[in-house]
Short mmCIF file of N, CA and C in Angstrom, two decimals:
data_model
loop_
_atom_site.label_atom_id
_atom_site.label_comp_id
_atom_site.label_asym_id
_atom_site.label_seq_id
_atom_site.Cartn_x
_atom_site.Cartn_y
_atom_site.Cartn_z
N MET A 147 160.13 202.24 33.44
CA MET A 147 160.54 201.60 32.20
C MET A 147 159.88 202.32 31.03
N ALA A 148 160.61 202.47 29.95
CA ALA A 148 160.09 203.16 28.77
C ALA A 148 159.02 202.34 28.09
N GLY A 149 158.08 203.04 27.48
CA GLY A 149 157.07 202.35 26.70
C GLY A 149 157.64 201.93 25.36
N PHE A 150 156.78 201.62 24.42
CA PHE A 150 157.23 201.17 23.10
C PHE A 150 158.06 202.25 22.43
N THR A 151 159.17 201.85 21.86
CA THR A 151 160.02 202.75 21.09
C THR A 151 160.62 201.98 19.93
N THR A 152 160.93 202.69 18.88
CA THR A 152 161.57 202.03 17.73
C THR A 152 163.08 202.03 17.89
N ARG A 153 163.56 202.67 18.93
CA ARG A 153 164.99 202.69 19.22
C ARG A 153 165.23 201.95 20.53
N PRO A 154 166.39 201.32 20.65
CA PRO A 154 166.66 200.59 21.89
C PRO A 154 166.83 201.54 23.07
N VAL A 155 166.45 201.06 24.24
CA VAL A 155 166.70 201.80 25.46
C VAL A 155 168.11 201.43 25.89
N ILE A 156 168.96 202.43 26.04
CA ILE A 156 170.36 202.19 26.37
C ILE A 156 170.65 202.77 27.74
N MET A 157 171.29 201.97 28.57
CA MET A 157 171.68 202.43 29.90
C MET A 157 173.13 202.02 30.12
N GLY A 158 173.82 202.74 30.99
CA GLY A 158 175.19 202.37 31.26
C GLY A 158 175.62 202.83 32.63
N THR A 159 176.70 202.24 33.11
CA THR A 159 177.24 202.64 34.41
C THR A 159 178.48 203.52 34.23
N HIS A 160 179.08 203.50 33.08
CA HIS A 160 180.27 204.31 32.80
C HIS A 160 179.94 205.54 31.97
N GLY A 161 178.90 205.45 31.18
CA GLY A 161 178.49 206.54 30.31
C GLY A 161 177.68 206.00 29.15
N VAL A 162 177.04 206.89 28.45
CA VAL A 162 176.23 206.52 27.29
C VAL A 162 176.46 207.55 26.20
N ILE A 163 176.56 207.10 25.00
CA ILE A 163 176.71 207.98 23.84
C ILE A 163 175.55 207.71 22.90
N ALA A 164 174.90 208.76 22.47
CA ALA A 164 173.85 208.64 21.46
C ALA A 164 174.26 209.49 20.27
N ALA A 165 174.06 208.95 19.07
CA ALA A 165 174.40 209.67 17.85
C ALA A 165 173.49 209.19 16.74
N GLY A 166 173.47 209.91 15.65
CA GLY A 166 172.60 209.56 14.53
C GLY A 166 173.06 208.37 13.71
N HIS A 167 174.22 207.82 14.03
CA HIS A 167 174.73 206.62 13.34
C HIS A 167 175.46 205.78 14.38
N TYR A 168 175.25 204.48 14.32
CA TYR A 168 175.82 203.61 15.35
C TYR A 168 177.35 203.64 15.37
N VAL A 169 177.99 203.86 14.23
CA VAL A 169 179.45 203.93 14.20
C VAL A 169 179.93 205.17 14.96
N ALA A 170 179.24 206.29 14.79
CA ALA A 170 179.60 207.50 15.52
C ALA A 170 179.42 207.30 17.02
N ALA A 171 178.34 206.63 17.42
CA ALA A 171 178.12 206.35 18.84
C ALA A 171 179.22 205.42 19.37
N ALA A 172 179.61 204.43 18.58
CA ALA A 172 180.66 203.50 19.00
C ALA A 172 182.00 204.23 19.16
N ILE A 173 182.29 205.16 18.27
CA ILE A 173 183.53 205.92 18.38
C ILE A 173 183.50 206.77 19.65
N GLY A 174 182.38 207.43 19.93
CA GLY A 174 182.26 208.20 21.16
C GLY A 174 182.45 207.32 22.39
N MET A 175 181.85 206.15 22.38
CA MET A 175 181.98 205.23 23.51
C MET A 175 183.42 204.76 23.67
N ARG A 176 184.08 204.52 22.56
CA ARG A 176 185.50 204.11 22.59
C ARG A 176 186.35 205.18 23.28
N VAL A 177 186.08 206.43 22.96
CA VAL A 177 186.83 207.53 23.59
C VAL A 177 186.58 207.54 25.10
N LEU A 178 185.34 207.33 25.50
CA LEU A 178 185.04 207.25 26.94
C LEU A 178 185.78 206.08 27.60
N GLU A 179 185.73 204.93 26.96
CA GLU A 179 186.37 203.74 27.52
C GLU A 179 187.88 203.89 27.62
N GLN A 180 188.46 204.73 26.76
CA GLN A 180 189.90 204.95 26.79
C GLN A 180 190.29 206.08 27.74
N GLY A 181 189.34 206.57 28.53
CA GLY A 181 189.65 207.56 29.55
C GLY A 181 189.27 208.99 29.22
N GLY A 182 188.70 209.23 28.04
CA GLY A 182 188.25 210.57 27.71
C GLY A 182 187.01 210.93 28.50
N ASN A 183 186.71 212.21 28.55
CA ASN A 183 185.49 212.63 29.24
C ASN A 183 184.34 212.80 28.24
N ALA A 184 183.21 213.27 28.72
CA ALA A 184 182.01 213.40 27.87
C ALA A 184 182.24 214.37 26.72
N ILE A 185 183.01 215.42 26.94
CA ILE A 185 183.28 216.38 25.87
C ILE A 185 184.13 215.72 24.79
N ASP A 186 185.19 215.02 25.20
CA ASP A 186 186.03 214.31 24.24
C ASP A 186 185.18 213.35 23.39
N ALA A 187 184.32 212.60 24.07
CA ALA A 187 183.48 211.61 23.38
C ALA A 187 182.47 212.28 22.45
N GLY A 188 181.87 213.37 22.91
CA GLY A 188 180.90 214.07 22.07
C GLY A 188 181.53 214.68 20.84
N VAL A 189 182.72 215.25 20.99
CA VAL A 189 183.43 215.84 19.85
C VAL A 189 183.81 214.73 18.86
N ALA A 190 184.32 213.62 19.37
CA ALA A 190 184.68 212.50 18.49
C ALA A 190 183.45 212.00 17.73
N ALA A 191 182.32 211.87 18.43
CA ALA A 191 181.09 211.41 17.78
C ALA A 191 180.62 212.43 16.74
N GLY A 192 180.76 213.72 17.03
CA GLY A 192 180.38 214.76 16.07
C GLY A 192 181.19 214.67 14.80
N PHE A 193 182.51 214.54 14.93
CA PHE A 193 183.35 214.38 13.74
C PHE A 193 182.99 213.09 13.01
N ALA A 194 182.71 212.02 13.76
CA ALA A 194 182.36 210.74 13.14
C ALA A 194 181.06 210.84 12.34
N LEU A 195 180.12 211.65 12.79
CA LEU A 195 178.88 211.82 12.03
C LEU A 195 179.15 212.46 10.66
N ASN A 196 180.16 213.32 10.59
CA ASN A 196 180.53 213.90 9.29
C ASN A 196 180.99 212.82 8.34
N LEU A 197 181.61 211.78 8.86
CA LEU A 197 182.08 210.66 8.07
C LEU A 197 180.95 209.70 7.72
N THR A 198 180.11 209.39 8.69
CA THR A 198 179.10 208.34 8.52
C THR A 198 177.78 208.82 7.95
N LYS A 199 177.48 210.12 8.07
CA LYS A 199 176.23 210.65 7.55
C LYS A 199 176.48 211.92 6.72
N PRO A 200 177.30 211.83 5.68
CA PRO A 200 177.63 213.02 4.91
C PRO A 200 176.42 213.63 4.20
N GLN A 201 175.36 212.86 4.03
CA GLN A 201 174.15 213.39 3.41
C GLN A 201 173.35 214.25 4.37
N SER A 202 173.70 214.23 5.66
CA SER A 202 172.95 214.96 6.66
C SER A 202 173.76 215.99 7.43
N THR A 203 175.06 215.86 7.43
CA THR A 203 175.90 216.73 8.25
C THR A 203 177.24 216.93 7.58
N GLY A 204 177.95 217.95 8.01
CA GLY A 204 179.26 218.21 7.44
C GLY A 204 180.07 219.14 8.31
N ILE A 205 181.36 219.10 8.14
CA ILE A 205 182.25 219.92 8.96
C ILE A 205 182.00 221.40 8.73
N GLY A 206 181.41 221.75 7.61
CA GLY A 206 181.08 223.13 7.33
C GLY A 206 179.75 223.55 7.94
N GLY A 207 179.16 222.69 8.72
CA GLY A 207 177.84 222.98 9.29
C GLY A 207 177.91 223.66 10.64
N GLU A 208 176.93 223.38 11.45
CA GLU A 208 176.78 224.01 12.74
C GLU A 208 176.77 222.97 13.85
N ALA A 209 177.23 223.36 15.03
CA ALA A 209 177.27 222.46 16.18
C ALA A 209 177.14 223.26 17.47
N PRO A 210 175.92 223.74 17.78
CA PRO A 210 175.77 224.43 19.07
C PRO A 210 175.95 223.41 20.20
N ILE A 211 176.65 223.81 21.25
CA ILE A 211 177.00 222.89 22.33
C ILE A 211 176.61 223.50 23.68
N LEU A 212 175.92 222.71 24.50
CA LEU A 212 175.62 223.10 25.88
C LEU A 212 176.41 222.19 26.80
N ILE A 213 177.08 222.78 27.78
CA ILE A 213 177.94 222.01 28.67
C ILE A 213 177.58 222.29 30.12
N TYR A 214 177.50 221.22 30.91
CA TYR A 214 177.41 221.33 32.35
C TYR A 214 178.53 220.46 32.92
N ARG A 215 179.44 221.07 33.62
CA ARG A 215 180.54 220.35 34.23
C ARG A 215 180.20 220.12 35.69
N ALA A 216 180.18 218.88 36.12
CA ALA A 216 179.79 218.55 37.49
C ALA A 216 180.91 218.80 38.50
N ASP A 217 182.16 218.80 38.04
CA ASP A 217 183.27 218.97 38.97
C ASP A 217 183.92 220.35 38.82
N GLU A 218 184.98 220.56 39.57
CA GLU A 218 185.73 221.82 39.49
C GLU A 218 186.60 221.82 38.25
N GLY A 219 186.91 223.01 37.76
CA GLY A 219 187.78 223.13 36.61
C GLY A 219 187.76 224.54 36.07
N PRO A 220 188.57 224.80 35.07
CA PRO A 220 188.61 226.15 34.50
C PRO A 220 187.34 226.45 33.71
N GLY A 221 187.05 227.71 33.59
CA GLY A 221 185.88 228.11 32.83
C GLY A 221 184.61 227.97 33.62
N PRO A 222 183.52 228.49 33.08
CA PRO A 222 182.24 228.41 33.79
C PRO A 222 181.75 226.97 33.93
N GLN A 223 181.01 226.70 34.98
CA GLN A 223 180.46 225.36 35.20
C GLN A 223 179.39 225.04 34.15
N ILE A 224 178.64 226.05 33.76
CA ILE A 224 177.63 225.90 32.71
C ILE A 224 178.04 226.80 31.56
N ALA A 225 178.07 226.24 30.36
CA ALA A 225 178.53 227.02 29.21
C ALA A 225 177.72 226.67 27.97
N ALA A 226 177.59 227.65 27.10
CA ALA A 226 177.01 227.45 25.78
C ALA A 226 178.04 227.91 24.76
N ILE A 227 178.37 227.03 23.84
CA ILE A 227 179.29 227.36 22.75
C ILE A 227 178.43 227.53 21.51
N ASN A 228 178.40 228.74 21.00
CA ASN A 228 177.55 229.04 19.84
C ASN A 228 178.22 228.52 18.57
N GLY A 229 177.95 227.29 18.26
CA GLY A 229 178.53 226.68 17.08
C GLY A 229 177.68 226.90 15.85
N GLN A 230 177.02 228.05 15.76
CA GLN A 230 176.20 228.37 14.59
C GLN A 230 176.95 229.37 13.74
N GLY A 231 176.94 229.13 12.45
CA GLY A 231 177.69 229.97 11.53
C GLY A 231 177.13 231.38 11.42
N SER A 232 178.02 232.31 11.20
CA SER A 232 177.59 233.69 10.97
C SER A 232 177.69 233.96 9.46
N ALA A 233 176.94 234.94 9.03
CA ALA A 233 176.96 235.31 7.61
C ALA A 233 178.27 236.02 7.29
N PRO A 234 178.76 235.86 6.08
CA PRO A 234 179.94 236.61 5.68
C PRO A 234 179.67 238.11 5.78
N ARG A 235 180.70 238.91 6.00
CA ARG A 235 180.58 240.34 6.21
C ARG A 235 179.82 241.04 5.07
N ARG A 236 180.05 240.62 3.84
CA ARG A 236 179.42 241.30 2.70
C ARG A 236 178.00 240.81 2.42
N ALA A 237 177.52 239.82 3.12
CA ALA A 237 176.17 239.30 2.90
C ALA A 237 175.16 240.16 3.65
N THR A 238 175.02 241.38 3.20
CA THR A 238 174.10 242.32 3.86
C THR A 238 172.78 242.37 3.10
N ILE A 239 171.79 242.95 3.74
CA ILE A 239 170.50 243.14 3.08
C ILE A 239 170.68 243.97 1.81
N ASP A 240 171.49 245.02 1.91
CA ASP A 240 171.73 245.86 0.73
C ASP A 240 172.35 245.07 -0.42
N TRP A 241 173.31 244.19 -0.10
CA TRP A 241 173.94 243.40 -1.16
C TRP A 241 172.89 242.53 -1.86
N PHE A 242 172.04 241.85 -1.09
CA PHE A 242 171.02 240.99 -1.68
C PHE A 242 170.03 241.81 -2.50
N ARG A 243 169.67 242.99 -2.03
CA ARG A 243 168.76 243.85 -2.80
C ARG A 243 169.40 244.29 -4.11
N GLU A 244 170.67 244.72 -4.05
CA GLU A 244 171.38 245.13 -5.27
C GLU A 244 171.52 243.97 -6.25
N ALA A 245 171.67 242.77 -5.75
CA ALA A 245 171.78 241.58 -6.60
C ALA A 245 170.41 241.07 -7.05
N ARG A 246 169.36 241.79 -6.64
CA ARG A 246 167.97 241.45 -6.98
C ARG A 246 167.57 240.04 -6.50
N VAL A 247 168.03 239.73 -5.31
CA VAL A 247 167.66 238.46 -4.67
C VAL A 247 166.57 238.78 -3.65
N ASP A 248 165.33 238.41 -3.98
CA ASP A 248 164.20 238.69 -3.11
C ASP A 248 164.09 237.69 -1.95
N VAL A 249 164.35 236.43 -2.27
CA VAL A 249 164.27 235.37 -1.27
C VAL A 249 165.60 234.62 -1.30
N ILE A 250 166.27 234.56 -0.18
CA ILE A 250 167.52 233.82 -0.12
C ILE A 250 167.18 232.33 -0.20
N PRO A 251 167.80 231.62 -1.14
CA PRO A 251 167.47 230.20 -1.30
C PRO A 251 167.88 229.37 -0.08
N GLY A 252 167.33 228.18 0.00
CA GLY A 252 167.60 227.30 1.14
C GLY A 252 168.95 226.61 1.07
N ASP A 253 169.57 226.55 -0.11
CA ASP A 253 170.89 225.94 -0.20
C ASP A 253 171.69 226.60 -1.32
N GLY A 254 172.90 226.15 -1.49
CA GLY A 254 173.77 226.75 -2.48
C GLY A 254 174.73 227.72 -1.82
N PHE A 255 175.33 228.60 -2.63
CA PHE A 255 176.34 229.51 -2.10
C PHE A 255 175.77 230.78 -1.47
N LEU A 256 174.59 231.21 -1.85
CA LEU A 256 174.04 232.45 -1.29
C LEU A 256 173.68 232.36 0.20
N PRO A 257 173.10 231.28 0.67
CA PRO A 257 172.73 231.25 2.09
C PRO A 257 173.84 230.73 3.01
N ILE A 258 174.99 230.44 2.45
CA ILE A 258 176.04 229.79 3.23
C ILE A 258 176.53 230.68 4.37
N THR A 259 176.89 230.03 5.46
CA THR A 259 177.46 230.75 6.60
C THR A 259 178.92 230.33 6.76
N ILE A 260 179.64 231.09 7.55
CA ILE A 260 181.02 230.72 7.86
C ILE A 260 180.95 229.45 8.71
N PRO A 261 181.63 228.37 8.29
CA PRO A 261 181.54 227.11 9.03
C PRO A 261 181.87 227.29 10.51
N ALA A 262 181.07 226.66 11.36
CA ALA A 262 181.23 226.85 12.80
C ALA A 262 181.43 225.55 13.57
N ALA A 263 181.11 224.41 13.00
CA ALA A 263 181.20 223.15 13.74
C ALA A 263 182.61 222.90 14.22
N PHE A 264 183.58 223.01 13.34
CA PHE A 264 184.96 222.73 13.72
C PHE A 264 185.41 223.62 14.88
N GLY A 265 185.16 224.91 14.77
CA GLY A 265 185.55 225.84 15.83
C GLY A 265 184.87 225.54 17.14
N ALA A 266 183.60 225.16 17.09
CA ALA A 266 182.86 224.84 18.32
C ALA A 266 183.45 223.60 18.98
N TRP A 267 183.74 222.57 18.19
CA TRP A 267 184.30 221.34 18.75
C TRP A 267 185.68 221.58 19.35
N VAL A 268 186.52 222.35 18.65
CA VAL A 268 187.85 222.63 19.16
C VAL A 268 187.77 223.48 20.44
N THR A 269 186.86 224.43 20.47
CA THR A 269 186.67 225.25 21.68
C THR A 269 186.24 224.37 22.85
N ALA A 270 185.32 223.45 22.60
CA ALA A 270 184.87 222.54 23.67
C ALA A 270 186.03 221.70 24.18
N LEU A 271 186.85 221.18 23.28
CA LEU A 271 188.01 220.38 23.71
C LEU A 271 188.99 221.23 24.51
N LEU A 272 189.25 222.43 24.02
CA LEU A 272 190.23 223.31 24.65
C LEU A 272 189.87 223.64 26.09
N TYR A 273 188.60 223.96 26.33
CA TYR A 273 188.20 224.41 27.66
C TYR A 273 187.63 223.32 28.56
N TYR A 274 187.10 222.25 27.97
CA TYR A 274 186.41 221.25 28.78
C TYR A 274 186.86 219.81 28.53
N GLY A 275 187.62 219.58 27.48
CA GLY A 275 188.07 218.23 27.17
C GLY A 275 189.33 217.86 27.93
N THR A 276 189.69 216.60 27.84
CA THR A 276 190.92 216.11 28.47
C THR A 276 191.93 215.66 27.43
N ARG A 277 191.53 215.66 26.18
CA ARG A 277 192.40 215.20 25.10
C ARG A 277 192.60 216.30 24.08
N GLY A 278 193.66 216.16 23.31
CA GLY A 278 193.90 217.09 22.21
C GLY A 278 193.11 216.67 20.98
N LEU A 279 193.14 217.51 19.98
CA LEU A 279 192.40 217.23 18.74
C LEU A 279 192.90 215.97 18.06
N LYS A 280 194.20 215.80 17.96
CA LYS A 280 194.76 214.62 17.28
C LYS A 280 194.30 213.33 17.96
N GLU A 281 194.37 213.31 19.27
CA GLU A 281 193.97 212.12 20.02
C GLU A 281 192.46 211.87 19.89
N THR A 282 191.68 212.93 19.90
CA THR A 282 190.23 212.81 19.78
C THR A 282 189.83 212.31 18.40
N LEU A 283 190.53 212.79 17.37
CA LEU A 283 190.20 212.39 16.00
C LEU A 283 190.75 211.01 15.62
N GLY A 284 191.65 210.45 16.42
CA GLY A 284 192.26 209.17 16.10
C GLY A 284 191.28 208.09 15.65
N PRO A 285 190.27 207.77 16.47
CA PRO A 285 189.33 206.72 16.07
C PRO A 285 188.52 207.07 14.81
N VAL A 286 188.28 208.35 14.58
CA VAL A 286 187.55 208.77 13.38
C VAL A 286 188.41 208.55 12.14
N VAL A 287 189.68 208.91 12.25
CA VAL A 287 190.60 208.72 11.13
C VAL A 287 190.78 207.23 10.82
N GLU A 288 190.91 206.42 11.86
CA GLU A 288 191.03 204.97 11.66
C GLU A 288 189.81 204.42 10.93
N THR A 289 188.64 204.87 11.34
CA THR A 289 187.40 204.42 10.70
C THR A 289 187.34 204.87 9.25
N ALA A 290 187.75 206.10 8.98
CA ALA A 290 187.75 206.61 7.60
C ALA A 290 188.69 205.78 6.74
N ARG A 291 189.85 205.45 7.25
CA ARG A 291 190.80 204.64 6.48
C ARG A 291 190.26 203.26 6.19
N ALA A 292 189.54 202.68 7.15
CA ALA A 292 188.97 201.34 6.97
C ALA A 292 187.76 201.37 6.05
N GLY A 293 187.08 202.51 5.98
CA GLY A 293 185.90 202.64 5.13
C GLY A 293 184.61 202.43 5.91
N VAL A 294 183.58 203.08 5.45
CA VAL A 294 182.25 202.98 6.05
C VAL A 294 181.30 202.45 4.98
N ALA A 295 180.48 201.50 5.36
CA ALA A 295 179.54 200.91 4.41
C ALA A 295 178.54 201.95 3.91
N VAL A 296 178.22 201.85 2.63
CA VAL A 296 177.17 202.70 2.05
C VAL A 296 175.84 202.02 2.37
N TYR A 297 175.04 202.66 3.19
CA TYR A 297 173.77 202.10 3.64
C TYR A 297 172.63 202.76 2.84
N PRO A 298 171.41 202.22 2.91
CA PRO A 298 170.32 202.70 2.04
C PRO A 298 170.07 204.21 2.10
N ALA A 299 170.06 204.83 3.28
CA ALA A 299 169.79 206.27 3.36
C ALA A 299 170.91 207.08 2.70
N LEU A 300 172.15 206.64 2.86
CA LEU A 300 173.27 207.33 2.21
C LEU A 300 173.19 207.15 0.70
N GLN A 301 172.91 205.95 0.26
CA GLN A 301 172.75 205.69 -1.17
C GLN A 301 171.63 206.55 -1.75
N ALA A 302 170.52 206.65 -1.05
CA ALA A 302 169.39 207.46 -1.52
C ALA A 302 169.77 208.94 -1.57
N GLY A 303 170.51 209.42 -0.58
CA GLY A 303 170.95 210.81 -0.57
C GLY A 303 171.86 211.12 -1.73
N ILE A 304 172.76 210.20 -2.05
CA ILE A 304 173.67 210.38 -3.19
C ILE A 304 172.86 210.37 -4.48
N ALA A 305 171.97 209.41 -4.62
CA ALA A 305 171.16 209.32 -5.84
C ALA A 305 170.29 210.57 -6.02
N ARG A 306 169.73 211.06 -4.94
CA ARG A 306 168.86 212.23 -5.00
C ARG A 306 169.59 213.47 -5.49
N ASN A 307 170.88 213.56 -5.20
CA ASN A 307 171.66 214.74 -5.56
C ASN A 307 172.64 214.53 -6.70
N ALA A 308 172.64 213.35 -7.29
CA ALA A 308 173.63 213.01 -8.32
C ALA A 308 173.57 213.96 -9.52
N GLU A 309 172.40 214.22 -10.02
CA GLU A 309 172.29 215.08 -11.20
C GLU A 309 172.75 216.50 -10.89
N ARG A 310 172.42 216.98 -9.73
CA ARG A 310 172.86 218.32 -9.35
C ARG A 310 174.39 218.37 -9.27
N PHE A 311 175.01 217.33 -8.71
CA PHE A 311 176.47 217.28 -8.67
C PHE A 311 177.04 217.31 -10.09
N ARG A 312 176.44 216.53 -10.97
CA ARG A 312 176.95 216.49 -12.36
C ARG A 312 176.85 217.86 -13.03
N GLU A 313 175.77 218.58 -12.76
CA GLU A 313 175.56 219.88 -13.39
C GLU A 313 176.37 221.01 -12.74
N GLU A 314 176.38 221.06 -11.41
CA GLU A 314 177.00 222.19 -10.71
C GLU A 314 178.45 221.96 -10.31
N TRP A 315 178.82 220.71 -10.04
CA TRP A 315 180.18 220.41 -9.59
C TRP A 315 180.70 219.17 -10.33
N PRO A 316 180.89 219.27 -11.66
CA PRO A 316 181.25 218.10 -12.45
C PRO A 316 182.55 217.41 -12.02
N SER A 317 183.55 218.18 -11.58
CA SER A 317 184.81 217.52 -11.18
C SER A 317 184.61 216.72 -9.89
N SER A 318 183.80 217.23 -8.97
CA SER A 318 183.49 216.48 -7.75
C SER A 318 182.64 215.25 -8.09
N ALA A 319 181.69 215.43 -8.99
CA ALA A 319 180.84 214.31 -9.39
C ALA A 319 181.67 213.20 -10.00
N GLU A 320 182.63 213.57 -10.81
CA GLU A 320 183.47 212.57 -11.46
C GLU A 320 184.20 211.71 -10.43
N ILE A 321 184.68 212.34 -9.38
CA ILE A 321 185.41 211.61 -8.34
C ILE A 321 184.46 210.82 -7.45
N TYR A 322 183.49 211.52 -6.83
CA TYR A 322 182.69 210.90 -5.79
C TYR A 322 181.58 210.01 -6.31
N LEU A 323 180.93 210.38 -7.39
CA LEU A 323 179.86 209.53 -7.89
C LEU A 323 180.44 208.24 -8.48
N GLU A 324 181.57 208.33 -9.13
CA GLU A 324 182.21 207.12 -9.66
C GLU A 324 182.68 206.22 -8.52
N ALA A 325 183.27 206.80 -7.48
CA ALA A 325 183.74 206.00 -6.34
C ALA A 325 182.56 205.32 -5.65
N THR A 326 181.47 206.05 -5.49
CA THR A 326 180.28 205.48 -4.85
C THR A 326 179.71 204.34 -5.70
N ALA A 327 179.64 204.56 -7.01
CA ALA A 327 179.12 203.51 -7.90
C ALA A 327 180.00 202.26 -7.82
N ALA A 328 181.31 202.43 -7.77
CA ALA A 328 182.21 201.30 -7.67
C ALA A 328 181.99 200.55 -6.35
N CYS A 329 181.82 201.29 -5.26
CA CYS A 329 181.55 200.66 -3.95
C CYS A 329 180.26 199.86 -3.99
N LEU A 330 179.23 200.45 -4.59
CA LEU A 330 177.94 199.77 -4.64
C LEU A 330 178.02 198.52 -5.51
N ARG A 331 178.76 198.59 -6.62
CA ARG A 331 178.91 197.40 -7.48
C ARG A 331 179.65 196.29 -6.74
N SER A 332 180.69 196.65 -5.99
CA SER A 332 181.49 195.62 -5.31
C SER A 332 180.71 195.01 -4.13
N ALA A 333 179.71 195.73 -3.61
CA ALA A 333 178.93 195.22 -2.48
C ALA A 333 177.86 194.23 -2.91
N VAL A 334 177.56 194.19 -4.21
CA VAL A 334 176.49 193.33 -4.69
C VAL A 334 176.96 191.90 -4.80
#
C-alpha cells in the first residue's frame, strides 16, 4: 500500500488513465470504456490537456511517446515516437550569430521549434491505435463545445501573461482576455 500522498491512489481492472487535469483523464477513460486501446486513450487525453491546461501545454508543443505492445500487431513491439520539435532549417548557429543573438531566449519566436505533438499523436494512432483521429477527438470536441471551467491555476496563468498579450499580440488579447474576463464575471 502506498504511503502518504497528496494525490489519490487509483487502481483499476480495465485500465487507468493519469493526466494533469481530471477532465483529460476522464476523456481518456471514456475512450477506454468505449473500446479504444491505451494508445487511443492516451492520445485523447493528450489532446484534452491542450484544452484543459492551455497555460501549460499546447498542440504546438512536444509529446515524446514510448510504447510497449503486449500482443501481436504491425510495427515493433517496443517503439519510441520522437514527438520533440526540430528547429527550423534556417535556425542555424550562423544565423543567430549574424543576428547578434548571444543567448537564445526561453520563449517567443526565436527558440520555437516545428510543432511535433500533433504528428506524434497521429503517428501513434496510425501504427498502434484502434481508432481514427476523428473518433479519438470526439470526446475532446464535445468537451470544448460544452466549455471548461476556468480554475485558479488557469486564471493565474492568464493574469500572469495578460500584459504581454496586450503588448505583443493585441488582437489575440482583445479576443481571449475579454472572453476570459466575461467567463470569470459570470462565474461570480
